mmCIF file of C-alpha atoms in Angstrom:
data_model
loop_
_atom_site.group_PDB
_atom_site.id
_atom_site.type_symbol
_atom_site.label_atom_id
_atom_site.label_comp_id
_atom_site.label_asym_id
_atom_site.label_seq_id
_atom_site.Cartn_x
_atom_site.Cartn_y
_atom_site.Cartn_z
ATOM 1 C CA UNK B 1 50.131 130.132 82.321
ATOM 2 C CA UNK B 2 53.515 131.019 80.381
ATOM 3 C CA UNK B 3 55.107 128.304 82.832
ATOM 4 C CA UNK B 4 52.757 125.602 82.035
ATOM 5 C CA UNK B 5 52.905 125.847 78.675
ATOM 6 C CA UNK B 6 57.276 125.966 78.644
ATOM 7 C CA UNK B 7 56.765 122.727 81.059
ATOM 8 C CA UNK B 8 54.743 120.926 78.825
ATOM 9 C CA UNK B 9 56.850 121.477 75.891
ATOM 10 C CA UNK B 10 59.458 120.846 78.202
ATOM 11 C CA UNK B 11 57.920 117.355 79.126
ATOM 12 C CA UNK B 12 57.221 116.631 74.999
ATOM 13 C CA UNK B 13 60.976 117.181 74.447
ATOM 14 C CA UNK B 14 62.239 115.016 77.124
ATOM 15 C CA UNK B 15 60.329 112.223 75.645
ATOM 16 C CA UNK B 16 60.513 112.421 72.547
ATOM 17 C CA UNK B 17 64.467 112.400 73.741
ATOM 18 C CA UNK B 18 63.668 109.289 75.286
ATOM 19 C CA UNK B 19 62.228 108.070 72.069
ATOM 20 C CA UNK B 20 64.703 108.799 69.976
ATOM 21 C CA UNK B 21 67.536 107.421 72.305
ATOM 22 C CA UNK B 22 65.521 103.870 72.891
ATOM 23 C CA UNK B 23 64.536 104.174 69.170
ATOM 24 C CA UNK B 24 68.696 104.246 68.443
ATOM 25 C CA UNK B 25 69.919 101.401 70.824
ATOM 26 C CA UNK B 26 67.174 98.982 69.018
ATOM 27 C CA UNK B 27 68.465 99.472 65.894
ATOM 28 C CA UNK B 28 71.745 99.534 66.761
ATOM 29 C CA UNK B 29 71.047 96.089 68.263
ATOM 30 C CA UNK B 30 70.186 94.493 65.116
ATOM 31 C CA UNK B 31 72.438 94.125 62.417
ATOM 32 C CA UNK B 32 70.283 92.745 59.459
ATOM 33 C CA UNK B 33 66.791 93.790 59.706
ATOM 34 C CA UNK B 34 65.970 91.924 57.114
ATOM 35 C CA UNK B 35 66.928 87.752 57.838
ATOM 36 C CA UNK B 36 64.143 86.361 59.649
ATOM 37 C CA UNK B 37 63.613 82.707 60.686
ATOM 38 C CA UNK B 38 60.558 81.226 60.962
ATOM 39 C CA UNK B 39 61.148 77.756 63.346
ATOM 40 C CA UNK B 40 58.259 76.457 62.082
ATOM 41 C CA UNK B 41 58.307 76.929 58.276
ATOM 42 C CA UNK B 42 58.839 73.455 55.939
ATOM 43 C CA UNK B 43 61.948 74.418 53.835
ATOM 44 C CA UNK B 44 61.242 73.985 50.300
ATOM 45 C CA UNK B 45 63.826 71.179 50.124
ATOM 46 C CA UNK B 46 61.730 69.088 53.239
ATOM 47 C CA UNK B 47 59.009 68.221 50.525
ATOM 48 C CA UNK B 48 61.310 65.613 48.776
ATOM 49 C CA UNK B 49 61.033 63.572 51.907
ATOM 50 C CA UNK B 50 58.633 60.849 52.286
ATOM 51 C CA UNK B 51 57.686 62.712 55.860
ATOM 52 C CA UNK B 52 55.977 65.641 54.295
ATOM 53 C CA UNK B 53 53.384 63.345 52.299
ATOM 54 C CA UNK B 54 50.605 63.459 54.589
ATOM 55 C CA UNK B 55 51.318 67.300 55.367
ATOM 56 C CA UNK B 56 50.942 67.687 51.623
ATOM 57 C CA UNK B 57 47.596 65.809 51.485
ATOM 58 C CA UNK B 58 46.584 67.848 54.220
ATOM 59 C CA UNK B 59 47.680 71.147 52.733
ATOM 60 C CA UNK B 60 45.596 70.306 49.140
ATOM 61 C CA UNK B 61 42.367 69.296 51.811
ATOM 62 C CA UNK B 62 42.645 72.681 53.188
ATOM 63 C CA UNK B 63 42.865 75.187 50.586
ATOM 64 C CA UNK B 64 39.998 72.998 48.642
ATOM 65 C CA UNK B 65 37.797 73.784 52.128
ATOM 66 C CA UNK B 66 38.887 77.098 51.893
ATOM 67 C CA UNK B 67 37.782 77.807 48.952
ATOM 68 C CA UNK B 68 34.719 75.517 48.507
ATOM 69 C CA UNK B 69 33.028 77.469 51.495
ATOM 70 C CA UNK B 70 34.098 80.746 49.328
ATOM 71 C CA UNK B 71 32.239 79.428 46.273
ATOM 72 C CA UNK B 72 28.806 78.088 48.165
ATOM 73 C CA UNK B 73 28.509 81.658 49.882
ATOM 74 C CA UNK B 74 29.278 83.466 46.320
ATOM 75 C CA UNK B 75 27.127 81.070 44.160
ATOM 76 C CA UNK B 76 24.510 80.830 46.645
ATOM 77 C CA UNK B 77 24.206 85.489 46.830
ATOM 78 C CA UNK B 78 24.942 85.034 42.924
ATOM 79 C CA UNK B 79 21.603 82.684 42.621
ATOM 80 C CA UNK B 80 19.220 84.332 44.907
ATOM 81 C CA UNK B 81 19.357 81.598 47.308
ATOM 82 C CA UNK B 82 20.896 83.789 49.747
ATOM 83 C CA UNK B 83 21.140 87.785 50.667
ATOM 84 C CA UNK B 84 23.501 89.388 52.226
ATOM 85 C CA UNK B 85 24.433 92.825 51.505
ATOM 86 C CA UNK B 86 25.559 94.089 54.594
ATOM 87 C CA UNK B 87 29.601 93.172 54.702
ATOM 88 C CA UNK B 88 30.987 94.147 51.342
ATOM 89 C CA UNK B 89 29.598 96.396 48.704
ATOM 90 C CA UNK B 90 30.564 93.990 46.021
ATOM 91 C CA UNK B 91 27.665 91.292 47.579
ATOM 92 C CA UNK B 92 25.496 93.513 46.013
ATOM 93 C CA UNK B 93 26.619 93.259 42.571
ATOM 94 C CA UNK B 94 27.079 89.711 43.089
ATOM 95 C CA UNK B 95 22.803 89.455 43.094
ATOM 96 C CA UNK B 96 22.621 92.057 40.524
ATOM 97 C CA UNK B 97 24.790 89.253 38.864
ATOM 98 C CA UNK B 98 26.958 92.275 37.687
ATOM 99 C CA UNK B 99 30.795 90.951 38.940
ATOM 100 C CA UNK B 100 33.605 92.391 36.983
ATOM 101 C CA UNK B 101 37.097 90.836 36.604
ATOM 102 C CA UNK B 102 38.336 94.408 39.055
ATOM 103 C CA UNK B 103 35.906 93.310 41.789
ATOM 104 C CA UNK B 104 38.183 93.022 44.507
ATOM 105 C CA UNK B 105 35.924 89.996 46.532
ATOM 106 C CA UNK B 106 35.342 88.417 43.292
ATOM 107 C CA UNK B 107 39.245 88.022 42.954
ATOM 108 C CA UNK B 108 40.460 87.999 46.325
ATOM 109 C CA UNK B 109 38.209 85.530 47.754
ATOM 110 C CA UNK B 110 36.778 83.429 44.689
ATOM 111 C CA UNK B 111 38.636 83.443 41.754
ATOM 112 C CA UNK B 112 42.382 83.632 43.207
ATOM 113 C CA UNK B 113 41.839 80.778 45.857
ATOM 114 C CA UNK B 114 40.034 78.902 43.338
ATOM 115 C CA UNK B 115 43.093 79.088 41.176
ATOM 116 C CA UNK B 116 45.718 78.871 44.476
ATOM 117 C CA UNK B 117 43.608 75.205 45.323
ATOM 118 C CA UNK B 118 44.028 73.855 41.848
ATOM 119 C CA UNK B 119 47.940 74.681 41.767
ATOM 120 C CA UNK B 120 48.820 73.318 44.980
ATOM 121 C CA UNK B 121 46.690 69.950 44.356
ATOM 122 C CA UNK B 122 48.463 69.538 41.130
ATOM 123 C CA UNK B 123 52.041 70.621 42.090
ATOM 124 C CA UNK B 124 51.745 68.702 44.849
ATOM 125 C CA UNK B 125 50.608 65.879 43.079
ATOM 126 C CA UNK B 126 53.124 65.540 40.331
ATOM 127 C CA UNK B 127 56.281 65.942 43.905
ATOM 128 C CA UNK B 128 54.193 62.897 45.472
ATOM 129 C CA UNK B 129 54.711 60.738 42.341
ATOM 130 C CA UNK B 130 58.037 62.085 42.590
ATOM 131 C CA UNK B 131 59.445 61.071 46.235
ATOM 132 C CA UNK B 132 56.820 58.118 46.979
ATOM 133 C CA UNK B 133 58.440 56.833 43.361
ATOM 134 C CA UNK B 134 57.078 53.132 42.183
ATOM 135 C CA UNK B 135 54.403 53.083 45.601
ATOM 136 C CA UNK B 136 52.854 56.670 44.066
ATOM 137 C CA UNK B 137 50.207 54.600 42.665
ATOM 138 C CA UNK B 138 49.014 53.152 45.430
ATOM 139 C CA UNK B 139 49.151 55.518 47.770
ATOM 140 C CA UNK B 140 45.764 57.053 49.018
ATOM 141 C CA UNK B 141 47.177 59.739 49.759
ATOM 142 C CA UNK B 142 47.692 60.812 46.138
ATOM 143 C CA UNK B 143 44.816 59.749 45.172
ATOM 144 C CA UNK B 144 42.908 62.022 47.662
ATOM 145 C CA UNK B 145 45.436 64.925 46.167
ATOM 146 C CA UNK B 146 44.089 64.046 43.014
ATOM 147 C CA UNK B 147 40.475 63.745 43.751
ATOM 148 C CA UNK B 148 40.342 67.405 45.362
ATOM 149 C CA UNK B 149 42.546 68.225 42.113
ATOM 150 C CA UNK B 150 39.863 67.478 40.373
ATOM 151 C CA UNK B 151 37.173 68.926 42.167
ATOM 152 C CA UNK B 152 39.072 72.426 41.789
ATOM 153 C CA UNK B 153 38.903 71.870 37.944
ATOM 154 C CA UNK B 154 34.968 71.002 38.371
ATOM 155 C CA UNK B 155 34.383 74.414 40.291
ATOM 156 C CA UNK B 156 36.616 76.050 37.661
ATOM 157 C CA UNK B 157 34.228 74.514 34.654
ATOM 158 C CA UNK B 158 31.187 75.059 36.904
ATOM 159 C CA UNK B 159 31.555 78.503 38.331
ATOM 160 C CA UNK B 160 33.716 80.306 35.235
ATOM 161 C CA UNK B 161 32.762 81.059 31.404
ATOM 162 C CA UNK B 162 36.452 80.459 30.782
ATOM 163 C CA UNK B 163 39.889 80.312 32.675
ATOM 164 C CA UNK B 164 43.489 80.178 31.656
ATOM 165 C CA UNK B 165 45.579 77.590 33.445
ATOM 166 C CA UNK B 166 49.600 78.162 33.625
ATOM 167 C CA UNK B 167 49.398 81.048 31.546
ATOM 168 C CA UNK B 168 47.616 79.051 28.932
ATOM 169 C CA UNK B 169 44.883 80.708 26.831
ATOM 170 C CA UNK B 170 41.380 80.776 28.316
ATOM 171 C CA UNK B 171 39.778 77.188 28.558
ATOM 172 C CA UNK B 172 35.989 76.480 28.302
ATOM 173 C CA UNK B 173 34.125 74.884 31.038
ATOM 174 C CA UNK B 174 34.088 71.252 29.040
ATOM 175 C CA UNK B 175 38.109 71.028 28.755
ATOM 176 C CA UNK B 176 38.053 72.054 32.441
ATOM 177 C CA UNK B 177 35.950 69.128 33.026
ATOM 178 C CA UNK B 178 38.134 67.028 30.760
ATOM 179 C CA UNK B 179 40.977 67.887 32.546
ATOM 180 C CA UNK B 180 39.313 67.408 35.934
ATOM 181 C CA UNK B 181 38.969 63.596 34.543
ATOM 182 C CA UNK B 182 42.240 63.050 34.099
ATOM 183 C CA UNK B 183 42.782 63.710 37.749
ATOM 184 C CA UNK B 184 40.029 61.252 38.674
ATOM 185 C CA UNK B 185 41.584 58.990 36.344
#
């Protein structure tokens, strides 16, 4: 029994041997762990090009879906319309209409995206005006940017008391929707 015991500690060393050697020869393979390239990535400096317009458009479409779906689910638990309280523990505070600032779905999936949407229609926006130059105005494309820009300020007005925008102090739902005209505009 002795014997089995030495050969199976016998075994552990040995590969944890192995390990450690293979473990040594990766990293002496590398030399800076931390460059990466990502191939597919649009370089920050790729947005001035009249190319990237459409992925831009695209990009605003996307987080608005994103976070549209988001805000029907929450609103619709938050109004009784719908109950769900069997994926996070914060659903049910969300029908006890009890939903903190620290709730971690409230932020994470609501109030962060909502926020991410309306920064990324209106930064991308104001660099369309930018690099399509005098054609900016009539370009559907930025007028569909500013159209879901302005749907992100409605859900702001409609779904928050009060929200600060660029580190501004808190604005009430009605200059929301004022400012969510001036993107229609």
């Amino acid at each position: 029994m002795l014997d089995r015991i030495l050969l199976g500690r016998t075994r552990r060393a040995r590969a944890a041997l192995v390990a450690a050697i293979a473990s040594a020869g990766l990293v002496a393979g590398c030399s800076d762990f931390l460059r990466v390239e990502n191939p597919g990535a649009v370089e920050a400096d790729d947005l001035n090009s009249p190319e990237y317009v459409t992925l831009m458009q695209n990009g605003v479409i996307s987080q608005f879906q994103l976070v549209s779906s988001w805000m029907n689910y929450y609103g619709a638990i938050f109004t009784d319309e719908l109950s769900n309280t069997h994926v996070y523990f914060e659903e049910g505070l969300f029908d006890q209409r009890n939903v903190a600032p620290e709730n971690g779905t409230y932020s994470f999936f609501l109030y962060g995206r909502l926020h991410q949407a309306r920064f990324v229609a209106d930064s991308f926006a104001s660099r369309m005006q930018a690099v399509l130059a005098d054609s900016a105005n009539r370009d559907l494309r930025l007028a569909r940017v500013k159209a879901y820009g302005g749907l992100n300020y409605i859900m702001l007005g409609e779904n928050l008391c009060e929200s600060p925008i660029n580190v501004s102090a808190p604005l009430q739902p009605d200059e929301l929707f004022a400012r969510a005209v001036e993107r229609f505009d």
